[in-house]
Coordinates of C-alpha atoms in Angstrom, one line a residue:
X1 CA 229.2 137.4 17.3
X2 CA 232.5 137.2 19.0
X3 CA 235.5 139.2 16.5
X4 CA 238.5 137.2 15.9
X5 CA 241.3 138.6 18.1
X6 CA 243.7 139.5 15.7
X7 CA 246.9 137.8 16.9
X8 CA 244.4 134.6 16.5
X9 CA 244.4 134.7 12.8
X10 CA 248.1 133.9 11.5
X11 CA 247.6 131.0 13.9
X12 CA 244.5 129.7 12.0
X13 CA 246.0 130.1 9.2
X14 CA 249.0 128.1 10.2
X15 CA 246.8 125.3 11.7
X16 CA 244.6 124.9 9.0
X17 CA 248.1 124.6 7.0
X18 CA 249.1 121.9 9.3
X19 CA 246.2 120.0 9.1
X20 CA 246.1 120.0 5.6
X21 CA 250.0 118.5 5.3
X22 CA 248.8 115.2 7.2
X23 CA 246.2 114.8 4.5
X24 CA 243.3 114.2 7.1
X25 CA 241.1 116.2 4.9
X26 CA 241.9 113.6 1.8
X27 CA 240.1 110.5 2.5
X28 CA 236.6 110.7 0.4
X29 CA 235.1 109.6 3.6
X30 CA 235.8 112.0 5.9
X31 CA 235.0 114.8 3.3
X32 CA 231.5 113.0 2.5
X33 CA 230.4 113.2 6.8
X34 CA 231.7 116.3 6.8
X35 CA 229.3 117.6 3.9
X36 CA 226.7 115.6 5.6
X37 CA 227.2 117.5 9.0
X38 CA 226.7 120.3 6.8
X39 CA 223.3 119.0 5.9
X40 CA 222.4 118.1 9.4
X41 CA 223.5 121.7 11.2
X42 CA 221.0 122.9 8.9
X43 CA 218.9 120.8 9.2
X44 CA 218.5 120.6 12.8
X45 CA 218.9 124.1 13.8
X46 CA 217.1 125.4 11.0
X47 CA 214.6 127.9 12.8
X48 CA 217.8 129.4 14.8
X49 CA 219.3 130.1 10.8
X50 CA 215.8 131.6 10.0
X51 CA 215.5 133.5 13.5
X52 CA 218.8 135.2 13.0
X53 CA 218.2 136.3 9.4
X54 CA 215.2 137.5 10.3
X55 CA 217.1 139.3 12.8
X56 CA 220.0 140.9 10.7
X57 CA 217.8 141.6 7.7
X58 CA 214.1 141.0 8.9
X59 CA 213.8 139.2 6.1
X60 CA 210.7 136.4 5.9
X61 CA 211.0 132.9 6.4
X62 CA 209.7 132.2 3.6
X63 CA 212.4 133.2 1.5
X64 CA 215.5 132.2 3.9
X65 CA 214.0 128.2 3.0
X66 CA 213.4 129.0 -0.4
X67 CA 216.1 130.9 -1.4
X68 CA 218.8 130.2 1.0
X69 CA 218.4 127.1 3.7
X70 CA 216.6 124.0 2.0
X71 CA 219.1 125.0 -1.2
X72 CA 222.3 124.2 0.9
X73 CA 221.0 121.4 2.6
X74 CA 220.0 119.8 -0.6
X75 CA 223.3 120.7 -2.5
X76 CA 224.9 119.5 0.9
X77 CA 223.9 116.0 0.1
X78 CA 224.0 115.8 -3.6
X79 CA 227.9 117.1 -2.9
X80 CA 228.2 114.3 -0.9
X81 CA 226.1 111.4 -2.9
X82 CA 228.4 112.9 -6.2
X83 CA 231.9 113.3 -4.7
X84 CA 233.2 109.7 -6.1
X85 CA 232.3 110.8 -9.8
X86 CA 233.7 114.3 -9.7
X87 CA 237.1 113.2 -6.9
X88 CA 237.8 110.1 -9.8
X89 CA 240.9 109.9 -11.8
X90 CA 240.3 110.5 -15.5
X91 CA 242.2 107.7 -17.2
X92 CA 243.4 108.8 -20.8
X93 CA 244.3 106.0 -22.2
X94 CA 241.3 105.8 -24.9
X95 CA 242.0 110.1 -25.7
X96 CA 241.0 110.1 -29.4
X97 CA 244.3 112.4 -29.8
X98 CA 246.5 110.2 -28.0
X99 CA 249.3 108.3 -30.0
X100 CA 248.9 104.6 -29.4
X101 CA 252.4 104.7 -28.4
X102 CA 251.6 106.7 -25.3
X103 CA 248.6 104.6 -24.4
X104 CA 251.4 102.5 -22.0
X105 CA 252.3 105.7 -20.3
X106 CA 249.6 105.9 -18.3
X107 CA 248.4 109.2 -18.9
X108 CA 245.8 110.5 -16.0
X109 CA 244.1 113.4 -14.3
X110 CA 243.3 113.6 -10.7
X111 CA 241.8 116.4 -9.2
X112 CA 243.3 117.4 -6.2
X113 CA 242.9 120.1 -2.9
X114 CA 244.8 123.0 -3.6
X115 CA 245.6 123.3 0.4
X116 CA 244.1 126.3 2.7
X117 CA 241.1 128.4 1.8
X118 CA 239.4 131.1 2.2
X119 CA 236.0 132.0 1.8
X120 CA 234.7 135.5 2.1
X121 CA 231.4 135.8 2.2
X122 CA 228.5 138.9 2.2
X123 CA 225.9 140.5 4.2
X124 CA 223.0 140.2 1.4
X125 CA 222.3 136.2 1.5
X126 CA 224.5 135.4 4.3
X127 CA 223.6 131.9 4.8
X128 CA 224.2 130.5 1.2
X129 CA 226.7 132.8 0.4
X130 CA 228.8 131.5 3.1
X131 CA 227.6 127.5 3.0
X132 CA 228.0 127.2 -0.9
X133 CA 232.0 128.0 -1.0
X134 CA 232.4 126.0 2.3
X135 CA 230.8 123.0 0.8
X136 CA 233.1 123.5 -2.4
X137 CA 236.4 123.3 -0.2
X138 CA 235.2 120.5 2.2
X139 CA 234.4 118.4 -1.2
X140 CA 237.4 119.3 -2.8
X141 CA 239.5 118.5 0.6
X142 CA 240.8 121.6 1.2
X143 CA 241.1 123.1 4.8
X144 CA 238.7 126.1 5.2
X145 CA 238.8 129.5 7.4
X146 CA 235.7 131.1 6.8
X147 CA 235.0 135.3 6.7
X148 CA 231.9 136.0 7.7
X149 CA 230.3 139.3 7.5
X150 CA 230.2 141.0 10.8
X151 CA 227.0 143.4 9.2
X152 CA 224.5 140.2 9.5
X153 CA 226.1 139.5 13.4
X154 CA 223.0 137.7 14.4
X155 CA 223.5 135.0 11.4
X156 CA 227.8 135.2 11.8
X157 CA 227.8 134.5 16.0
X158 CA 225.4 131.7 14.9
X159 CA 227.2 129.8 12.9
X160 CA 230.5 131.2 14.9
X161 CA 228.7 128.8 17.9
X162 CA 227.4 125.9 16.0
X163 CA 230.5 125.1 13.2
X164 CA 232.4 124.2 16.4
X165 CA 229.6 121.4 17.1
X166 CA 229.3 120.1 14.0
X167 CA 232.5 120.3 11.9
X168 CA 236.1 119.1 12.4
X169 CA 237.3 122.0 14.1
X170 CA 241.2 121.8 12.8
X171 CA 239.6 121.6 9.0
X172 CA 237.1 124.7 9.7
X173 CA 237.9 127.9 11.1
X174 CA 235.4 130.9 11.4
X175 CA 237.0 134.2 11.5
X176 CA 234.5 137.1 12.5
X177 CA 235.0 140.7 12.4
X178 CA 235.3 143.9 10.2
X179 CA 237.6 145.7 8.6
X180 CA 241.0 145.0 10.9
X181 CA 240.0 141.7 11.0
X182 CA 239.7 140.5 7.1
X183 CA 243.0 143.0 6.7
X184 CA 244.8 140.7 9.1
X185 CA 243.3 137.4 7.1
X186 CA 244.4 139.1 3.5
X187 CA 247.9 139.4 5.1
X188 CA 248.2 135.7 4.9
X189 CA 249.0 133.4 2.5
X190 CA 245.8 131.2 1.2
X191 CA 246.0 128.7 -1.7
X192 CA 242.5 129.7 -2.9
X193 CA 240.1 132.3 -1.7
X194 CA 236.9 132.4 -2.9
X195 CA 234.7 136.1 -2.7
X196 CA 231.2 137.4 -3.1
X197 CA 230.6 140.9 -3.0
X198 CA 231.2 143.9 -5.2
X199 CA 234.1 145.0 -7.4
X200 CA 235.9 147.8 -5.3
X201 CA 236.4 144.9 -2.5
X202 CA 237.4 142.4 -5.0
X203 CA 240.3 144.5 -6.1
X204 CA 241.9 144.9 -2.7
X205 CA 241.6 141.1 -2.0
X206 CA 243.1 140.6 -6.0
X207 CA 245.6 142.6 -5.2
X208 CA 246.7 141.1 -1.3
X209 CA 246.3 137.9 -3.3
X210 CA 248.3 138.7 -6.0
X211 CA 251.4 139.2 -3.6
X212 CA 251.1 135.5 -3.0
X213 CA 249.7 134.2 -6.7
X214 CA 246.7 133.3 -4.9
X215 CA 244.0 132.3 -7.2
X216 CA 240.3 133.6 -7.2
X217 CA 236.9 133.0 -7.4
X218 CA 235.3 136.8 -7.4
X219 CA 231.4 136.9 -7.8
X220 CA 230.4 140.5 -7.9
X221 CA 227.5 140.9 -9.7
X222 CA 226.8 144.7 -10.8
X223 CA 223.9 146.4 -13.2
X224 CA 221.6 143.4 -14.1
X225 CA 219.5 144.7 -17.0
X226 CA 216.0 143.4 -18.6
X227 CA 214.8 143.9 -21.9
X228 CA 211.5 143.6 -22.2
X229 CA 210.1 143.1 -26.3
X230 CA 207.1 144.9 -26.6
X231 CA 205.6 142.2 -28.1
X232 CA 205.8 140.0 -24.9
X233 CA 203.2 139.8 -22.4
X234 CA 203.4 142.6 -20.4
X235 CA 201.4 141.7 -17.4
X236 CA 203.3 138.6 -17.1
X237 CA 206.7 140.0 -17.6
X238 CA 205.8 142.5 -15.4
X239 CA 204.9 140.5 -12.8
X240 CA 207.8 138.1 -13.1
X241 CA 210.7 141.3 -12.8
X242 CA 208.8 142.7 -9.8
X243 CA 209.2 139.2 -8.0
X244 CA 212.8 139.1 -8.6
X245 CA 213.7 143.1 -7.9
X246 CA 211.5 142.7 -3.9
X247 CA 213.5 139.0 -3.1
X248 CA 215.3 140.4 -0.4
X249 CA 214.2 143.6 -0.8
X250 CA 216.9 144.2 -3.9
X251 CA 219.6 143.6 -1.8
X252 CA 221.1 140.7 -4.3
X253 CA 223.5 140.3 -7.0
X254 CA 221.3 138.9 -10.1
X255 CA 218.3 141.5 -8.7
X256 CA 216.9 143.1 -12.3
X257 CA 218.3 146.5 -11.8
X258 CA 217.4 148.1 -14.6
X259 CA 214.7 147.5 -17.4
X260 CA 214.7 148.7 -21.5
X261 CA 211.8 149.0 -22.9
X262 CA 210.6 150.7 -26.0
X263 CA 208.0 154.1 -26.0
X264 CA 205.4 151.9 -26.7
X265 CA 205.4 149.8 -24.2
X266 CA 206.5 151.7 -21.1
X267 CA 202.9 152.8 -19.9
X268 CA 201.9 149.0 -20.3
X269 CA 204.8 147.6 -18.7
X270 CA 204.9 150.3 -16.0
X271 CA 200.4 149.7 -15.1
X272 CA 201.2 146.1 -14.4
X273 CA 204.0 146.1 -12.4
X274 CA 201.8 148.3 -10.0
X275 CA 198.9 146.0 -10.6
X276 CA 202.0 143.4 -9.5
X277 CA 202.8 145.3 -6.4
X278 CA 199.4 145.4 -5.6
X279 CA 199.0 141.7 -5.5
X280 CA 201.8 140.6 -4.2
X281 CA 201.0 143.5 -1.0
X282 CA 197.5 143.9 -0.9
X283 CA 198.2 146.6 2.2
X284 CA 201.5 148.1 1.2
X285 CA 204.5 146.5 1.4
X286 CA 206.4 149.2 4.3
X287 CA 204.0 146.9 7.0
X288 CA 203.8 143.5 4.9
X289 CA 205.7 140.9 6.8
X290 CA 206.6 139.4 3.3
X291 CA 208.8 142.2 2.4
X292 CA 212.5 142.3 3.4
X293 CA 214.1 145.7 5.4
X294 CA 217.5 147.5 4.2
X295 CA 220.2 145.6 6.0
X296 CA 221.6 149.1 8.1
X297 CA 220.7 153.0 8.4
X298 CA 224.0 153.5 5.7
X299 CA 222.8 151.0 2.9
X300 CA 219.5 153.2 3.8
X301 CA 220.1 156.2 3.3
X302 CA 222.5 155.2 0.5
X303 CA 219.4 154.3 -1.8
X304 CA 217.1 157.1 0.3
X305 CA 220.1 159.7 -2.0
X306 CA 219.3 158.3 -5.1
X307 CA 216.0 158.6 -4.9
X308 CA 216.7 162.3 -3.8
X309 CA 219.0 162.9 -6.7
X310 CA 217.1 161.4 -10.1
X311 CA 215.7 163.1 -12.5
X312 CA 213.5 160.4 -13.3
X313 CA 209.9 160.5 -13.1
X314 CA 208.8 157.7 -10.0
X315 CA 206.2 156.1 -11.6
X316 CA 205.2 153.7 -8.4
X317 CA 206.3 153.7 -5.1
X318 CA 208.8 155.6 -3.4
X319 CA 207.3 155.7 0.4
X320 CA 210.0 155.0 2.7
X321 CA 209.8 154.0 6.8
X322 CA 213.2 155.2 7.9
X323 CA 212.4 153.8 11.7
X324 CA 211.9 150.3 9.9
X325 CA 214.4 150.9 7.0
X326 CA 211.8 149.7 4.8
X327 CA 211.4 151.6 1.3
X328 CA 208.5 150.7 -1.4
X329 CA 209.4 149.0 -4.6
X330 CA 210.1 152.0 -6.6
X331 CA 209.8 152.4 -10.3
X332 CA 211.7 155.7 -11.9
X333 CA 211.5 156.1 -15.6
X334 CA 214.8 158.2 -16.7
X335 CA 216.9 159.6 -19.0
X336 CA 220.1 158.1 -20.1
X337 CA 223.2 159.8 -17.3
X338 CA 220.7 159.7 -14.5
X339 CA 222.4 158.3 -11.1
X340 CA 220.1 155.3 -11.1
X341 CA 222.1 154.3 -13.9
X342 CA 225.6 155.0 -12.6
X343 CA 226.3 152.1 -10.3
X344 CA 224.1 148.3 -9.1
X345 CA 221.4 149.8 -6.9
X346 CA 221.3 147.3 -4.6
X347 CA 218.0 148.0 -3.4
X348 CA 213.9 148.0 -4.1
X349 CA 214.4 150.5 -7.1
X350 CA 213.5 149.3 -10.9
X351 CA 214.7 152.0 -13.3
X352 CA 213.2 152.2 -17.1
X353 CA 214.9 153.2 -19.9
X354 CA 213.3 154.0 -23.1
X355 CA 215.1 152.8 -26.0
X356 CA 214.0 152.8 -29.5
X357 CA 214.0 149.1 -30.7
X358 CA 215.9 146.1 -29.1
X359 CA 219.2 146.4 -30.9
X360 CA 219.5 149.9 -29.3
X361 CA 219.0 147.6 -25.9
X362 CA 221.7 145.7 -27.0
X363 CA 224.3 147.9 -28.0
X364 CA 223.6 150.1 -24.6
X365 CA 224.6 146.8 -22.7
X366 CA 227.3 146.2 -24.7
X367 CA 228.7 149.6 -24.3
X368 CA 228.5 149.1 -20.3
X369 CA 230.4 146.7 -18.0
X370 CA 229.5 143.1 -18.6
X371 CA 226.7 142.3 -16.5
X372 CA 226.3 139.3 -14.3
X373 CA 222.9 138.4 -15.6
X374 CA 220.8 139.5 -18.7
X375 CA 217.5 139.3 -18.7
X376 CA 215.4 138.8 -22.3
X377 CA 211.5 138.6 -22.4
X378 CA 210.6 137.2 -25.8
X379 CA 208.9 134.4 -27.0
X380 CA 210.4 135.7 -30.5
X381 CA 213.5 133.1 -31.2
X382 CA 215.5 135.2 -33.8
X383 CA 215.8 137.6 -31.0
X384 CA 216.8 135.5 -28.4
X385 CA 219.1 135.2 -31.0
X386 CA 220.5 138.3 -31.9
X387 CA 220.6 139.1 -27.6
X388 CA 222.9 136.2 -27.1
X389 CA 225.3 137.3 -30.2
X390 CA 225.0 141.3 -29.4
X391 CA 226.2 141.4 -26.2
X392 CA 227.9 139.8 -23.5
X393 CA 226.8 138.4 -19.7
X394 CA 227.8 135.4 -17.1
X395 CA 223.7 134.1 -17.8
X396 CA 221.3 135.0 -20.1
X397 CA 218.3 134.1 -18.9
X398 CA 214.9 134.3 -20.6
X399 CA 211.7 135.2 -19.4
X400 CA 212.0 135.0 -15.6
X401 CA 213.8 136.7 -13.5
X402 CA 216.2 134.9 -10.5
X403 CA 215.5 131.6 -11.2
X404 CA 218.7 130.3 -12.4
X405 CA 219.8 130.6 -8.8
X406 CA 217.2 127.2 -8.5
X407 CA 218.8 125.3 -11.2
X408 CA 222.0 123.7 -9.5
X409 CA 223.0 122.1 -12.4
X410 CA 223.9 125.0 -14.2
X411 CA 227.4 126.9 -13.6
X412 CA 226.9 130.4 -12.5
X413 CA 229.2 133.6 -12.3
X414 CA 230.0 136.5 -14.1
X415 CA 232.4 137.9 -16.6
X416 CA 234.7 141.0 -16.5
X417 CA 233.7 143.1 -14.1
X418 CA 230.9 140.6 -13.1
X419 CA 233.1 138.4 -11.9
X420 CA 235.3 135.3 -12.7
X421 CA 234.8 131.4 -12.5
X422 CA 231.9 129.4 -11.5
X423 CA 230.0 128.1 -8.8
X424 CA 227.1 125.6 -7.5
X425 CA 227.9 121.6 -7.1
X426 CA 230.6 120.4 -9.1
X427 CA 231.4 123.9 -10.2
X428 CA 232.2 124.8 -7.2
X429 CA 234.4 121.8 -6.2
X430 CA 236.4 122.6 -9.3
X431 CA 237.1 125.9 -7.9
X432 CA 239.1 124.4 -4.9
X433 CA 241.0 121.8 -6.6
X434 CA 243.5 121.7 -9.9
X435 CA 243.9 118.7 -12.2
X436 CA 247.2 117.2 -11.4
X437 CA 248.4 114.9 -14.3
X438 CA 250.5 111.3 -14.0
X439 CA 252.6 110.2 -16.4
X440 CA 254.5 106.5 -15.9
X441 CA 257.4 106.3 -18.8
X442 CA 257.9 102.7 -18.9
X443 CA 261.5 101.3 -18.9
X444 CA 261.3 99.4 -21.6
X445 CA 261.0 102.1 -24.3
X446 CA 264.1 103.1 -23.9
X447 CA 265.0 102.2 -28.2
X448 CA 261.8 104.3 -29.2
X449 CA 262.6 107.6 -28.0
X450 CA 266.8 107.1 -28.2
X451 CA 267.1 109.7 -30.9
X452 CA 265.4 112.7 -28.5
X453 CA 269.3 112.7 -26.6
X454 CA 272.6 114.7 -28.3
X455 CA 274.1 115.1 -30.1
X456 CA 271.3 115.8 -33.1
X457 CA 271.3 114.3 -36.4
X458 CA 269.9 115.4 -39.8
X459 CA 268.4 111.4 -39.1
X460 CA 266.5 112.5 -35.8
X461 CA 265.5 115.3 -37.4
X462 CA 264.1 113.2 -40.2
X463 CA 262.3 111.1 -37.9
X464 CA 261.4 113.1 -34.8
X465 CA 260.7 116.9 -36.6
X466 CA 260.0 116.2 -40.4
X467 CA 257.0 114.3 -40.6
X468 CA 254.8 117.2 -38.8
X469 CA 255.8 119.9 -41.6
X470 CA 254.2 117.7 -44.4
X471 CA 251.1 117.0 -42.6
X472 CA 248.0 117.9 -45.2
X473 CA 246.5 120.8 -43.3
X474 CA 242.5 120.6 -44.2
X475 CA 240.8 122.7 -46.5
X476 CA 239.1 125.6 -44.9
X477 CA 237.2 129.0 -45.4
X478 CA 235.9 132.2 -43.0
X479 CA 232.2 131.2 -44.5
X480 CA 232.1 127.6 -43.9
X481 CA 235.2 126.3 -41.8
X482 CA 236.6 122.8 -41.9
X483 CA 236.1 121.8 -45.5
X484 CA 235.2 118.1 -45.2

């Protein structure tokens, strides 16, 4: 990884603004090879993206194609394959709430680039959380300068050499760097930036942004929780929140950071997940080559202090390889104020909290930030029920843990301090355009809207105002709404 030299980066930012004002990045065409050079720079150089992650976070190559590569190659081409549908002008004309008057005015909505963007992306999943926003600004035909994280550097001077090769390189920018570097970029003015990461960096990017009414995309995940009904299946559940707390060793937004269970189900719940970590690492995870290290000696000995400073009871794991940065997957049962409950762990830790029945789950979510994910294991439907009225997430997601992030038809982010708008496919596209409406008045219609000019009459009023104020308002009620 090469940083950006500062003076560099008001010139991207101009250049990218130039390019966008000849249009170049308009044509459906050009934005369709472009996604598909995506596709192909994966594709083709796809043990070099597995190599370096490996590198940055020695994480396995298993779970850089499953989790990260073969995703963005696939939603590469679908983004291509789909940009006709979601780039079309929606004709109007048929609107149910349209006036048939207004039919001949041509009413229509085209989505449409919102210029220059920026996409910040993190350390944790570098590869998709860097490709996803770029192939949401190339669909939408926006001009891109791309942030990469300079704490993955193996992954960031990769794709610093090989976006060059592959992309049109006054469309695409990669800036690299740390903290001068991104101040500089936040200095300038972008038309849409889009950031992953956590909430104390979002605020200083919403606030440079708000100096230029620069709209956002912030995903920023936070405490995920799990409730887990005691009448569920507790080797199963078990087994299924292990496997999404050690994907990448913790280090991930929608990780299940937390877990509520009731008295009588803790010892259950807590047996199997060792009987999980057993299985899953039949000779310890600190020397399985399936298991993910801590990205850096900080983020290290950042979760090494909490384990230091519970009052919880560790109830499996806790065996740490400093020279490796590896820790175990660690389960601490606690107490509600502990410091595993304070802030997203962002690591291999699994905290239980006892709680007496599952409305007590609910209301302690509820009385907490609003989490990016909620996890529910139930097969029992009224309480599915009562967990998706109680309390609020951006996905609720029932028994499994992480998989939504497979499912690219659904439209993921948070809400509050989870985060704001939504991502993957068409979602994303939507984040880098805005629907620009058309209206053609024809000439001709000149004698039906005469009595809109001065000076007013009691008849314009008669026509134009009156009839509204004796529309019959429908019946209605707070028990059963719209009376037929």
């Amino acid at each position: 990884m090469i940083d950006t030299p500062l003076d560099e980066i008001p010139k991207i930012n101009a250049s990218l603004r130039a390019t966008f004002a000849t249009r170049k990045t308009f044509p459906l065409a050009w934005r369709q090879h472009q996604l598909l050079q995506i596709a192909r720079m994966l594709q083709e150089n796809h043990k070099a993206f597995a190599d370096a992650i490996y590198a940055d976070l020695g994480k396995p190559a298993f779970e850089v194609y499953m989790t990260e590569l073969n995703l963005m190659i696939d939603r590469a081409i679908i983004s291509a394959k789909r940009l006709p549908e979601w780039a079309a002008v929606k004709n109007l004309e048929n609107h149910p709430d349209l006036p048939a008057h207004q039919k001949a005015w041509k009413p229509r909505v085209a989505p449409t680039p919102k210029g220059a963007a920026l996409v910040i992306s993190p350390w944790n999943y570098p590869l998709i959380l860097s490709i996803q926003g770029t192939i949401g600004a190339i669909a939408a035909g926006c001009t891109l300068c791309l942030k990469l994280s300079e704490v993955t550097f193996n992954y960031a001077g990769l794709l610093q050499d090989l976006i060059p090769k592959y992309l049109d390189q006054d469309a695409v920018k990669v800036v690299c760097g740390s903290v001068p570097e991104i101040t500089k970029v936040l200095e300038q003015k972008w038309d849409h930036i889009f950031y992953t990461g956590n909430g104390i960096i979002a605020r200083i990017i919403a606030a440079a942004a708000a100096k230029h009414l620069t709209p956002l995309t912030l995903e920023l995940g936070g405490k995920s929780p799990v409730i887990i009904d005691p009448e569920f299946d507790m080797e199963l559940a078990a087994r299924r929140v292990l496997w999404g707390k050690i994907n990448n060793c913790g280090q991930v937004c929608v990780s299940p950071d937390y877990a509520l269970v009731t008295p009588s189900s803790t010892a259950a719940f807590a047996e199997n997940l060792k009987k999980a970590c057993a299985s899953f690492y039949p000779n310890g995870s600190l020397k399985s080559d399936s298991y993910t290290r801590i990205i850096n000696m900080q983020h290290f000995n950042r979760i090494k202090s909490l384990l230091e400073r519970t009052q919880g009871k560790v109830l499996m794991g806790g065996g740490m390889d400093e020279k490796e940065r590896r820790i175990e997957p660690t389960v601490v049962l606690v107490k509600p104020g502990d410091v595993l409950l304070e802030s997203e762990t962002f690591g291999p830790i699994l905290t239980l909290l006892e709680v007496e029945d599952m409305r007590a789950a609910c209301e302690y979510i509820s009385a907490h930030d609003h989490p990016l994910v909620l996890y529910l294991f139930t097969q029992n439907e009224q309480l599915q029920q009562d967990v998706r009225k109680l309390t609020m997430s951006g996905n609720l997601i029932f028994n499994d843990t992480f998989m939504q992030m497979d499912v690219k038809v659904l439209p993921f982010g948070g809400v509050g301090e989870s985060g704001y708008g939504r991502q993957v496919l068409e979602n994303t596209f939507n984040c880098f355009t805005y629907e620009r409406t058309t209206l053609e008045i024809p000439v001709d219609v000149e004698d039906k809207i005469h009595l809109r000019y001065p000076p007013y009459t009691a008849h314009a009023f008669e026509v134009e105002c009156a009839p509204t104020l004796n529309v019959q308002i429908p019946e209605s009620s707070s028990e059963g709404g719209l009376v037929a």
